[in-house]
Amino acid sequence: MDSDVEQSPAGGDLRAAALVEAIAQARRMLALAQATETLLLASAYDLGVEQIGTSSSSGDPDRDIPLRSLAAQIGAATHTADRTTGIRMSEAAIVRDRFPATLGALTAGEISAAHLRMIAELGGRIDDADARAAFENEALVVARRETPGRARTAVARLAAAHAPRSISERHVEARAGREVRVQDGDDGMSMLSAWLPSTLAHAAFDRITSVAKAVRDAAPETDHRRLSELRADVLSDLLLTGHATAEVSERSSAVSASIRAHVQVVIPVDTLLGGGGCGELTSGTVIDPATARALAAAAQGWDRLFVHTGTGAVLAVDRYRPSDQQRRMLAARDEHCRFPGCRVPTARCDVDHTVAAAHGGPTEIRNLAHLCRRHHTLKHHSAWRVRQLPDGTLEWTTPTGRRHDDHPARTLVFTANTEPAPF
C-alpha cells in the first residue's frame, strides 16, 4: 500500500480525536477561568489596599485589617484558608501588573496556570521593567511549546541571564528561606520535606542512600524492602535515634519508642486493649493501631475524656482542677484555631471569650474558644461577628452578611461514657 495515500480514520480513531479535542477545549476554558479569577483576586487586593488607605494611619499596627478581612471573606466563601487567600490576592496583583503578557497567554489558553506561576516565580527577581518584559517574551516562547516541568530549566536560565544580580548574591538571599515542613496525607502517612542549599540537600540524600544500601546488604533475606523504603527508614532512624542499622531500621517500634514530642492522639479504648481500631493525631492524620499503642505506652500521662456517644462532642475532662479542666477541655474540643479554615494548633492560640468578658460574657466552656492571634485580632477590630452554639459550633458572619459555621473536632478520646459528666 502506498504510504502517501491518505486513509480515512477508523471509528475508534475518530472518537479518540474528538475526545482529545474536547479535553483540549476544556483546558482552554479552565485557563480562561483561572485568568479571570486572577484578575478578580487582583481587584480584591486593590480594594483592600484602598480601604487601608482610607481607614487608618500609617502608624496603626492593625492598619491591614481591611485587607485581612476581605481575604477572610473570600477564603470562607471558597473554603480556602484566609492566609492562603491573602497571598493569592497579592500574587495576582503582581502577575497582573508585572507579567501582563503571560496573563494574556493564559487567557487565550496558550499556556496553563502552572506555566504562569513558574514564569512569575522565576522572573520575580527582575525589577527592571524592560529586562522583565524581554525575559517574559522569551519565556513564553518556551512555555507555549513545553510542559511546565520541561520548560522550567530553560526559563530559569533566561531569568538568570536577565537578573540584575549574580548567582552568588541571590544564593545568599535564598539561603534565608531554608526550612523544614511536614504535610499530612492519607492512610497514616505524612510528607517531611526540607528546603536546603542544593549542595547540602544532595549530600544528605547521598548519605541516606549510602546508609540505605549498607542496611540492605546487611539485612536478612526476609527483608524485602525497596531502596526507596530503606531511604525513608534510614532518615527516620537517623533523625530520631541518631543511628541506622539493619536491626534498628527493620523495627518500627524502635523509632516509636524514641518519640518524646508533644503529641495529642485520639486512641479509642478498644484500640489500646488490642483491637483493630485506628488512632488519630491532632492534625487529623489517621495512624495504625500498633503505632497508637506504642505511643500510648511511652506517654507520661493520659487525659480521660467523657464524650457524647451520639455526636462525639467532648463533655468533660477529669483529674484536674476547674480552671485547668476548662483549658484541657477546650484544647481537646477545639484542636486548632476556630476561625473557618485555620489550622494553627491550640498551643499557639489565645483562649477567647466569644462574648467579651467586658460585655458580660461568662468564663465558661460555652463562651470560650481558641483563636490564633491573627484571627483574635480580626474578630475584635473588624466587622466579623461570631456566636457560639451549645455544642461548641461557632457561627461566623462576614462583614457582608455571609455565614460560615466552624464545628468543633474531637481530638483526644480514650473512652466513651454514657453516664453524666462528673461536673
Short mmCIF file of C-alpha atoms in Angstrom, two decimals:
data_model
loop_
_atom_site.label_atom_id
_atom_site.label_comp_id
_atom_site.label_asym_id
_atom_site.label_seq_id
_atom_site.Cartn_x
_atom_site.Cartn_y
_atom_site.Cartn_z
CA MET A 1 0.00 0.00 0.00
CA ASP A 2 1.26 3.43 -0.94
CA SER A 3 2.02 5.27 2.30
CA ASP A 4 1.34 8.62 0.59
CA VAL A 5 -2.34 7.79 0.06
CA GLU A 6 -4.49 9.49 2.70
CA GLN A 7 -6.53 6.99 4.67
CA SER A 8 -9.88 7.63 6.39
CA PRO A 9 -9.57 7.28 10.16
CA ALA A 10 -11.30 4.30 11.75
CA GLY A 11 -14.23 4.78 14.10
CA GLY A 12 -12.06 4.42 17.21
CA ASP A 13 -9.62 6.99 15.89
CA LEU A 14 -12.46 9.44 15.24
CA ARG A 15 -13.74 9.05 18.77
CA ALA A 16 -10.23 9.46 20.19
CA ALA A 17 -9.68 12.59 18.12
CA ALA A 18 -12.99 14.02 19.33
CA LEU A 19 -12.12 13.27 22.94
CA VAL A 20 -8.68 14.82 22.63
CA GLU A 21 -10.11 17.99 21.12
CA ALA A 22 -12.87 18.16 23.75
CA ILE A 23 -10.33 17.81 26.57
CA ALA A 24 -8.07 20.42 24.98
CA GLN A 25 -11.06 22.77 24.72
CA ALA A 26 -11.93 22.12 28.37
CA ARG A 27 -8.36 23.02 29.33
CA ARG A 28 -8.61 26.27 27.36
CA MET A 29 -11.84 27.09 29.20
CA LEU A 30 -10.16 26.27 32.51
CA ALA A 31 -7.25 28.56 31.63
CA LEU A 32 -9.70 31.37 30.86
CA ALA A 33 -11.46 30.81 34.20
CA GLN A 34 -8.13 30.84 36.06
CA ALA A 35 -7.10 34.06 34.31
CA THR A 36 -10.45 35.60 35.25
CA GLU A 37 -10.02 34.53 38.87
CA THR A 38 -6.53 36.05 38.88
CA LEU A 39 -7.90 39.40 37.73
CA LEU A 40 -10.68 39.26 40.33
CA LEU A 41 -8.22 38.45 43.12
CA ALA A 42 -6.04 41.34 41.97
CA SER A 43 -9.09 43.64 42.08
CA ALA A 44 -9.86 42.40 45.59
CA TYR A 45 -6.28 43.23 46.60
CA ASP A 46 -6.70 46.74 45.16
CA LEU A 47 -9.93 47.19 47.12
CA GLY A 48 -8.29 46.07 50.38
CA VAL A 49 -5.35 48.43 49.86
CA GLU A 50 -7.78 51.24 49.06
CA GLN A 51 -9.71 50.59 52.29
CA ILE A 52 -6.47 50.56 54.26
CA GLY A 53 -5.62 53.99 52.87
CA THR A 54 -8.94 55.46 53.95
CA SER A 55 -9.43 53.75 57.31
CA SER A 56 -6.24 54.11 59.34
CA SER A 57 -2.97 55.90 59.80
CA SER A 58 0.39 54.53 58.74
CA GLY A 59 1.40 54.02 62.37
CA ASP A 60 -1.51 51.74 63.23
CA PRO A 61 -0.20 48.17 63.78
CA ASP A 62 -3.59 46.79 62.69
CA ARG A 63 -3.91 49.00 59.65
CA ASP A 64 -4.10 45.97 57.32
CA ILE A 65 -7.32 44.72 58.95
CA PRO A 66 -9.49 45.70 55.92
CA LEU A 67 -7.28 43.64 53.60
CA ARG A 68 -7.19 40.71 56.01
CA SER A 69 -10.95 40.89 56.50
CA LEU A 70 -11.55 40.82 52.74
CA ALA A 71 -9.17 37.86 52.36
CA ALA A 72 -11.03 36.07 55.16
CA GLN A 73 -14.38 36.67 53.43
CA ILE A 74 -13.10 35.30 50.13
CA GLY A 75 -11.43 32.38 51.89
CA ALA A 76 -14.59 31.48 53.78
CA ALA A 77 -16.68 31.69 50.60
CA THR A 78 -14.25 29.44 48.67
CA HIS A 79 -13.30 27.09 51.54
CA THR A 80 -9.70 28.35 51.42
CA ALA A 81 -7.54 29.44 54.35
CA ASP A 82 -7.58 33.23 54.59
CA ARG A 83 -3.77 33.41 54.79
CA THR A 84 -3.59 31.48 51.54
CA THR A 85 -6.22 33.75 50.01
CA GLY A 86 -4.32 36.85 51.09
CA ILE A 87 -1.14 35.53 49.49
CA ARG A 88 -3.02 34.69 46.30
CA MET A 89 -4.51 38.19 46.18
CA SER A 90 -1.06 39.77 46.45
CA GLU A 91 0.42 37.37 43.89
CA ALA A 92 -2.48 38.01 41.49
CA ALA A 93 -1.82 41.75 41.63
CA ILE A 94 1.86 41.14 40.93
CA VAL A 95 1.06 38.92 37.93
CA ARG A 96 -1.40 41.43 36.54
CA ASP A 97 0.97 44.37 36.90
CA ARG A 98 4.34 42.74 36.16
CA PHE A 99 3.54 39.87 33.78
CA PRO A 100 0.64 41.05 31.61
CA ALA A 101 1.77 39.11 28.51
CA THR A 102 1.85 35.85 30.48
CA LEU A 103 -1.62 36.53 31.87
CA GLY A 104 -2.79 37.24 28.34
CA ALA A 105 -1.37 33.91 27.15
CA LEU A 106 -3.26 32.15 29.96
CA THR A 107 -6.47 33.95 28.99
CA ALA A 108 -6.03 32.74 25.41
CA GLY A 109 -5.47 29.17 26.57
CA GLU A 110 -1.94 29.09 25.15
CA ILE A 111 -0.36 28.13 28.48
CA SER A 112 -1.54 26.72 31.79
CA ALA A 113 -1.74 28.26 35.24
CA ALA A 114 1.33 26.20 36.16
CA HIS A 115 3.27 27.95 33.37
CA LEU A 116 2.13 31.33 34.68
CA ARG A 117 3.20 30.55 38.26
CA MET A 118 6.61 29.35 37.04
CA ILE A 119 7.28 32.44 34.92
CA ALA A 120 6.13 34.79 37.69
CA GLU A 121 8.24 32.95 40.27
CA LEU A 122 11.44 32.80 38.22
CA GLY A 123 11.03 36.31 36.84
CA GLY A 124 10.08 37.84 40.16
CA ARG A 125 13.62 38.98 40.92
CA ILE A 126 13.88 41.05 37.72
CA ASP A 127 12.96 44.58 38.78
CA ASP A 128 13.86 46.47 35.62
CA ALA A 129 10.68 46.71 33.52
CA ASP A 130 12.43 46.42 30.14
CA ALA A 131 14.54 43.45 31.22
CA ARG A 132 11.49 41.77 32.72
CA ALA A 133 9.47 42.27 29.53
CA ALA A 134 12.29 40.78 27.46
CA PHE A 135 12.50 37.81 29.82
CA GLU A 136 8.73 37.33 29.71
CA ASN A 137 8.60 37.26 25.90
CA GLU A 138 11.45 34.75 25.70
CA ALA A 139 9.95 32.60 28.46
CA LEU A 140 6.57 32.49 26.71
CA VAL A 141 8.20 31.08 23.57
CA VAL A 142 9.39 28.15 25.68
CA ALA A 143 6.19 27.84 27.71
CA ARG A 144 3.95 27.63 24.65
CA ARG A 145 5.73 24.53 23.38
CA GLU A 146 6.84 22.72 26.54
CA THR A 147 5.23 21.33 29.71
CA PRO A 148 5.91 23.33 32.90
CA GLY A 149 8.36 20.70 34.12
CA ARG A 150 10.41 20.66 30.92
CA ALA A 151 10.23 24.42 30.49
CA ARG A 152 11.41 25.29 33.99
CA THR A 153 15.12 24.68 33.40
CA ALA A 154 15.20 26.77 30.23
CA VAL A 155 13.13 29.56 31.80
CA ALA A 156 15.40 29.56 34.86
CA ARG A 157 18.38 30.13 32.56
CA LEU A 158 16.56 33.01 30.88
CA ALA A 159 15.75 34.54 34.27
CA ALA A 160 19.40 34.25 35.34
CA ALA A 161 20.51 35.94 32.13
CA HIS A 162 18.22 38.92 32.75
CA ALA A 163 18.68 39.08 36.55
CA PRO A 164 20.40 42.21 37.86
CA ARG A 165 22.44 40.33 40.48
CA SER A 166 24.87 37.44 40.32
CA ILE A 167 24.01 33.90 41.36
CA SER A 168 26.26 34.30 44.42
CA GLU A 169 24.32 37.31 45.64
CA ARG A 170 20.99 35.61 45.01
CA HIS A 171 22.09 32.44 46.78
CA VAL A 172 22.94 34.34 49.96
CA GLU A 173 19.40 35.74 49.98
CA ALA A 174 17.80 32.40 49.06
CA ARG A 175 19.53 30.60 51.94
CA ALA A 176 17.47 32.66 54.35
CA GLY A 177 14.41 30.78 53.08
CA ARG A 178 15.63 27.34 54.13
CA GLU A 179 13.06 25.43 56.19
CA VAL A 180 11.60 22.06 57.12
CA ARG A 181 7.91 21.27 56.69
CA VAL A 182 5.52 18.43 57.39
CA GLN A 183 2.35 17.89 55.36
CA ASP A 184 -0.19 15.28 56.40
CA GLY A 185 -1.52 12.83 53.82
CA ASP A 186 -3.81 9.80 53.88
CA ASP A 187 -3.51 6.34 55.46
CA GLY A 188 -1.35 7.45 58.36
CA MET A 189 1.37 8.98 56.18
CA SER A 190 2.90 12.47 56.07
CA MET A 191 5.46 14.23 53.90
CA LEU A 192 8.53 15.62 55.69
CA SER A 193 10.36 17.99 53.37
CA ALA A 194 13.40 20.22 53.76
CA TRP A 195 14.29 23.27 51.65
CA LEU A 196 18.08 23.43 51.75
CA PRO A 197 21.04 24.71 49.75
CA SER A 198 21.46 22.30 46.84
CA THR A 199 24.89 21.08 47.93
CA LEU A 200 23.61 20.13 51.38
CA ALA A 201 20.41 18.56 50.03
CA HIS A 202 22.29 16.34 47.58
CA ALA A 203 24.95 15.49 50.14
CA ALA A 204 22.26 14.46 52.64
CA PHE A 205 20.47 12.38 50.01
CA ASP A 206 23.72 10.68 49.02
CA ARG A 207 24.47 9.82 52.64
CA ILE A 208 20.97 8.43 53.19
CA THR A 209 21.33 6.35 50.03
CA SER A 210 24.75 5.08 51.09
CA VAL A 211 23.49 4.03 54.53
CA ALA A 212 20.36 2.51 52.99
CA LYS A 213 22.47 0.36 50.65
CA ALA A 214 24.63 -0.75 53.58
CA VAL A 215 21.49 -1.68 55.53
CA ARG A 216 20.21 -3.59 52.50
CA ASP A 217 23.46 -5.51 52.15
CA ALA A 218 23.45 -6.46 55.85
CA ALA A 219 19.74 -7.25 56.03
CA PRO A 220 18.46 -10.84 56.19
CA GLU A 221 16.90 -12.47 53.12
CA THR A 222 13.46 -12.00 54.65
CA ASP A 223 13.83 -8.20 54.38
CA HIS A 224 12.24 -7.29 51.04
CA ARG A 225 12.21 -3.51 51.38
CA ARG A 226 12.94 -1.48 48.26
CA LEU A 227 15.74 1.08 48.26
CA SER A 228 13.16 3.92 48.46
CA GLU A 229 11.66 2.35 51.59
CA LEU A 230 15.10 1.89 53.10
CA ARG A 231 15.94 5.55 52.47
CA ALA A 232 12.78 6.59 54.34
CA ASP A 233 13.54 4.24 57.24
CA VAL A 234 17.17 5.39 57.44
CA LEU A 235 16.10 9.05 57.52
CA SER A 236 13.67 8.34 60.37
CA ASP A 237 16.28 6.36 62.28
CA LEU A 238 18.99 8.99 61.88
CA LEU A 239 16.72 11.83 62.98
CA LEU A 240 15.07 10.06 65.90
CA THR A 241 17.74 7.67 67.22
CA GLY A 242 20.97 9.11 65.84
CA HIS A 243 21.98 5.93 64.02
CA ALA A 244 20.66 3.48 61.42
CA THR A 245 21.40 -0.24 61.26
CA ALA A 246 19.62 -3.19 59.73
CA GLU A 247 18.40 -4.30 63.16
CA VAL A 248 17.07 -0.86 64.14
CA SER A 249 15.73 0.02 60.72
CA GLU A 250 13.51 -3.03 60.41
CA ARG A 251 11.75 -2.39 63.73
CA SER A 252 9.25 0.47 63.66
CA SER A 253 8.89 0.16 67.44
CA ALA A 254 12.45 1.42 67.89
CA VAL A 255 11.54 4.70 66.25
CA SER A 256 8.21 4.93 68.10
CA ALA A 257 9.99 4.43 71.41
CA SER A 258 12.25 7.40 70.67
CA ILE A 259 9.38 9.83 70.12
CA ARG A 260 9.07 12.25 73.02
CA ALA A 261 7.44 15.16 71.20
CA HIS A 262 4.28 16.87 72.45
CA VAL A 263 1.64 14.91 70.52
CA GLN A 264 -2.09 14.76 71.15
CA VAL A 265 -3.53 11.48 69.98
CA VAL A 266 -7.04 10.09 69.57
CA ILE A 267 -6.95 6.46 70.77
CA PRO A 268 -10.26 4.63 71.40
CA VAL A 269 -10.14 2.34 74.42
CA ASP A 270 -10.69 -0.80 72.31
CA THR A 271 -7.56 0.11 70.31
CA LEU A 272 -5.49 0.33 73.50
CA LEU A 273 -6.79 -3.09 74.52
CA GLY A 274 -5.62 -4.68 71.28
CA GLY A 275 -8.49 -4.00 68.91
CA GLY A 276 -8.11 -3.07 65.27
CA GLY A 277 -9.38 0.50 65.54
CA CYS A 278 -7.15 3.31 64.36
CA GLY A 279 -5.69 6.25 66.25
CA GLU A 280 -5.63 9.88 65.16
CA LEU A 281 -3.16 12.73 65.54
CA THR A 282 -4.28 16.26 66.40
CA SER A 283 -3.78 17.21 62.76
CA GLY A 284 -6.44 14.67 61.75
CA THR A 285 -3.99 12.12 60.36
CA VAL A 286 -5.04 8.52 60.99
CA ILE A 287 -2.38 6.21 62.46
CA ASP A 288 -2.39 2.42 62.67
CA PRO A 289 -3.34 0.69 65.97
CA ALA A 290 0.15 -0.69 66.61
CA THR A 291 1.71 2.77 66.41
CA ALA A 292 -1.07 4.21 68.57
CA ARG A 293 -0.45 1.61 71.28
CA ALA A 294 3.33 2.20 71.12
CA LEU A 295 2.86 5.93 71.60
CA ALA A 296 0.41 5.38 74.45
CA ALA A 297 2.86 3.03 76.17
CA ALA A 298 5.56 5.71 76.06
CA ALA A 299 3.25 8.52 77.22
CA GLN A 300 3.92 10.03 80.64
CA GLY A 301 0.22 10.50 81.35
CA TRP A 302 -3.25 10.31 79.86
CA ASP A 303 -6.30 12.52 79.92
CA ARG A 304 -9.64 10.70 80.14
CA LEU A 305 -12.40 12.37 78.16
CA PHE A 306 -16.14 11.86 78.60
CA VAL A 307 -17.83 12.23 75.24
CA HIS A 308 -21.36 12.27 73.91
CA THR A 309 -21.97 8.83 72.42
CA GLY A 310 -24.10 10.17 69.60
CA THR A 311 -22.09 13.17 68.43
CA GLY A 312 -18.65 12.56 69.92
CA ALA A 313 -18.71 16.06 71.45
CA VAL A 314 -16.34 16.48 74.41
CA LEU A 315 -18.30 16.84 77.67
CA ALA A 316 -15.61 16.84 80.34
CA VAL A 317 -12.01 16.02 81.27
CA ASP A 318 -11.40 14.62 84.72
CA ARG A 319 -8.36 14.65 87.08
CA TYR A 320 -7.88 18.41 87.06
CA ARG A 321 -8.96 21.48 88.99
CA PRO A 322 -11.73 23.52 87.30
CA SER A 323 -9.51 26.17 85.69
CA ASP A 324 -7.13 23.57 84.30
CA GLN A 325 -10.09 21.41 83.33
CA GLN A 326 -11.56 24.16 81.20
CA ARG A 327 -8.33 24.66 79.32
CA ARG A 328 -7.88 20.95 78.76
CA MET A 329 -11.46 20.55 77.63
CA LEU A 330 -11.07 23.43 75.19
CA ALA A 331 -7.79 22.08 73.83
CA ALA A 332 -9.38 18.67 73.34
CA ARG A 333 -12.53 20.11 71.79
CA ASP A 334 -11.03 22.75 69.52
CA GLU A 335 -7.84 21.10 68.22
CA HIS A 336 -6.91 24.30 66.37
CA CYS A 337 -7.94 27.92 65.85
CA ARG A 338 -11.71 28.03 65.40
CA PHE A 339 -11.78 30.54 62.54
CA PRO A 340 -13.04 28.89 59.33
CA GLY A 341 -10.18 27.19 57.52
CA CYS A 342 -7.44 27.99 60.08
CA ARG A 343 -5.24 25.13 61.33
CA VAL A 344 -2.99 26.90 63.87
CA PRO A 345 -2.80 24.42 66.81
CA THR A 346 -4.29 25.37 70.16
CA ALA A 347 -0.83 25.56 71.75
CA ARG A 348 -0.21 28.70 69.68
CA CYS A 349 -3.70 30.20 70.17
CA ASP A 350 -5.42 32.51 72.65
CA VAL A 351 -8.45 31.34 74.63
CA ASP A 352 -11.01 33.94 73.57
CA HIS A 353 -14.34 34.87 75.13
CA THR A 354 -16.90 34.62 72.32
CA VAL A 355 -18.91 37.27 74.12
CA ALA A 356 -16.28 39.52 75.63
CA ALA A 357 -15.95 39.41 79.41
CA ALA A 358 -16.19 43.20 79.39
CA HIS A 359 -19.67 42.81 77.92
CA GLY A 360 -20.80 40.23 80.47
CA GLY A 361 -19.58 37.09 78.74
CA PRO A 362 -19.00 34.29 81.28
CA THR A 363 -15.75 32.35 81.59
CA GLU A 364 -17.42 29.06 80.72
CA ILE A 365 -16.81 26.42 78.08
CA ARG A 366 -19.89 27.52 76.16
CA ASN A 367 -18.38 31.01 75.78
CA LEU A 368 -14.72 30.12 75.18
CA ALA A 369 -12.85 29.08 72.04
CA HIS A 370 -9.30 29.06 70.74
CA LEU A 371 -8.35 31.74 68.22
CA CYS A 372 -4.87 32.35 66.83
CA ARG A 373 -3.57 35.87 67.36
CA ARG A 374 -4.28 36.78 63.74
CA HIS A 375 -7.97 35.86 63.91
CA HIS A 376 -8.34 37.04 67.51
CA THR A 377 -7.30 40.49 66.30
CA LEU A 378 -9.57 40.24 63.25
CA LYS A 379 -12.56 39.38 65.47
CA HIS A 380 -12.10 42.45 67.64
CA HIS A 381 -11.05 45.00 65.03
CA SER A 382 -13.29 44.30 62.04
CA ALA A 383 -16.94 43.79 61.21
CA TRP A 384 -16.74 40.00 61.54
CA ARG A 385 -19.20 38.62 64.14
CA VAL A 386 -19.32 35.25 65.90
CA ARG A 387 -21.88 33.36 68.00
CA GLN A 388 -21.23 30.10 69.88
CA LEU A 389 -23.89 27.38 69.96
CA PRO A 390 -24.32 24.97 72.90
CA ASP A 391 -22.44 22.19 71.08
CA GLY A 392 -19.40 24.42 70.57
CA THR A 393 -20.13 25.30 66.94
CA LEU A 394 -19.08 28.84 66.07
CA GLU A 395 -21.35 30.73 63.70
CA TRP A 396 -19.20 33.32 61.92
CA THR A 397 -20.85 36.15 59.98
CA THR A 398 -18.77 38.10 57.47
CA PRO A 399 -18.98 41.90 57.10
CA THR A 400 -21.14 41.32 54.00
CA GLY A 401 -23.57 39.02 55.80
CA ARG A 402 -22.44 35.53 54.69
CA ARG A 403 -22.49 32.86 57.41
CA HIS A 404 -19.85 30.16 57.88
CA ASP A 405 -20.06 27.53 60.63
CA ASP A 406 -16.96 26.08 62.28
CA HIS A 407 -17.68 22.80 64.07
CA PRO A 408 -15.55 21.51 66.99
CA ALA A 409 -13.36 18.45 66.44
CA ARG A 410 -12.92 15.64 68.95
CA THR A 411 -9.17 15.20 69.27
CA LEU A 412 -8.35 13.08 72.31
CA VAL A 413 -10.52 10.10 73.18
CA PHE A 414 -9.68 7.18 75.40
CA THR A 415 -13.20 6.04 76.36
CA ALA A 416 -16.80 6.79 75.57
CA ASN A 417 -19.05 7.10 78.60
CA THR A 418 -22.84 7.21 78.51
CA GLU A 419 -23.13 8.34 82.13
CA PRO A 420 -23.47 12.05 83.02
CA ALA A 421 -20.22 14.00 83.05
CA PRO A 422 -18.71 14.45 86.59
CA PHE A 423 -19.18 18.23 86.94
#
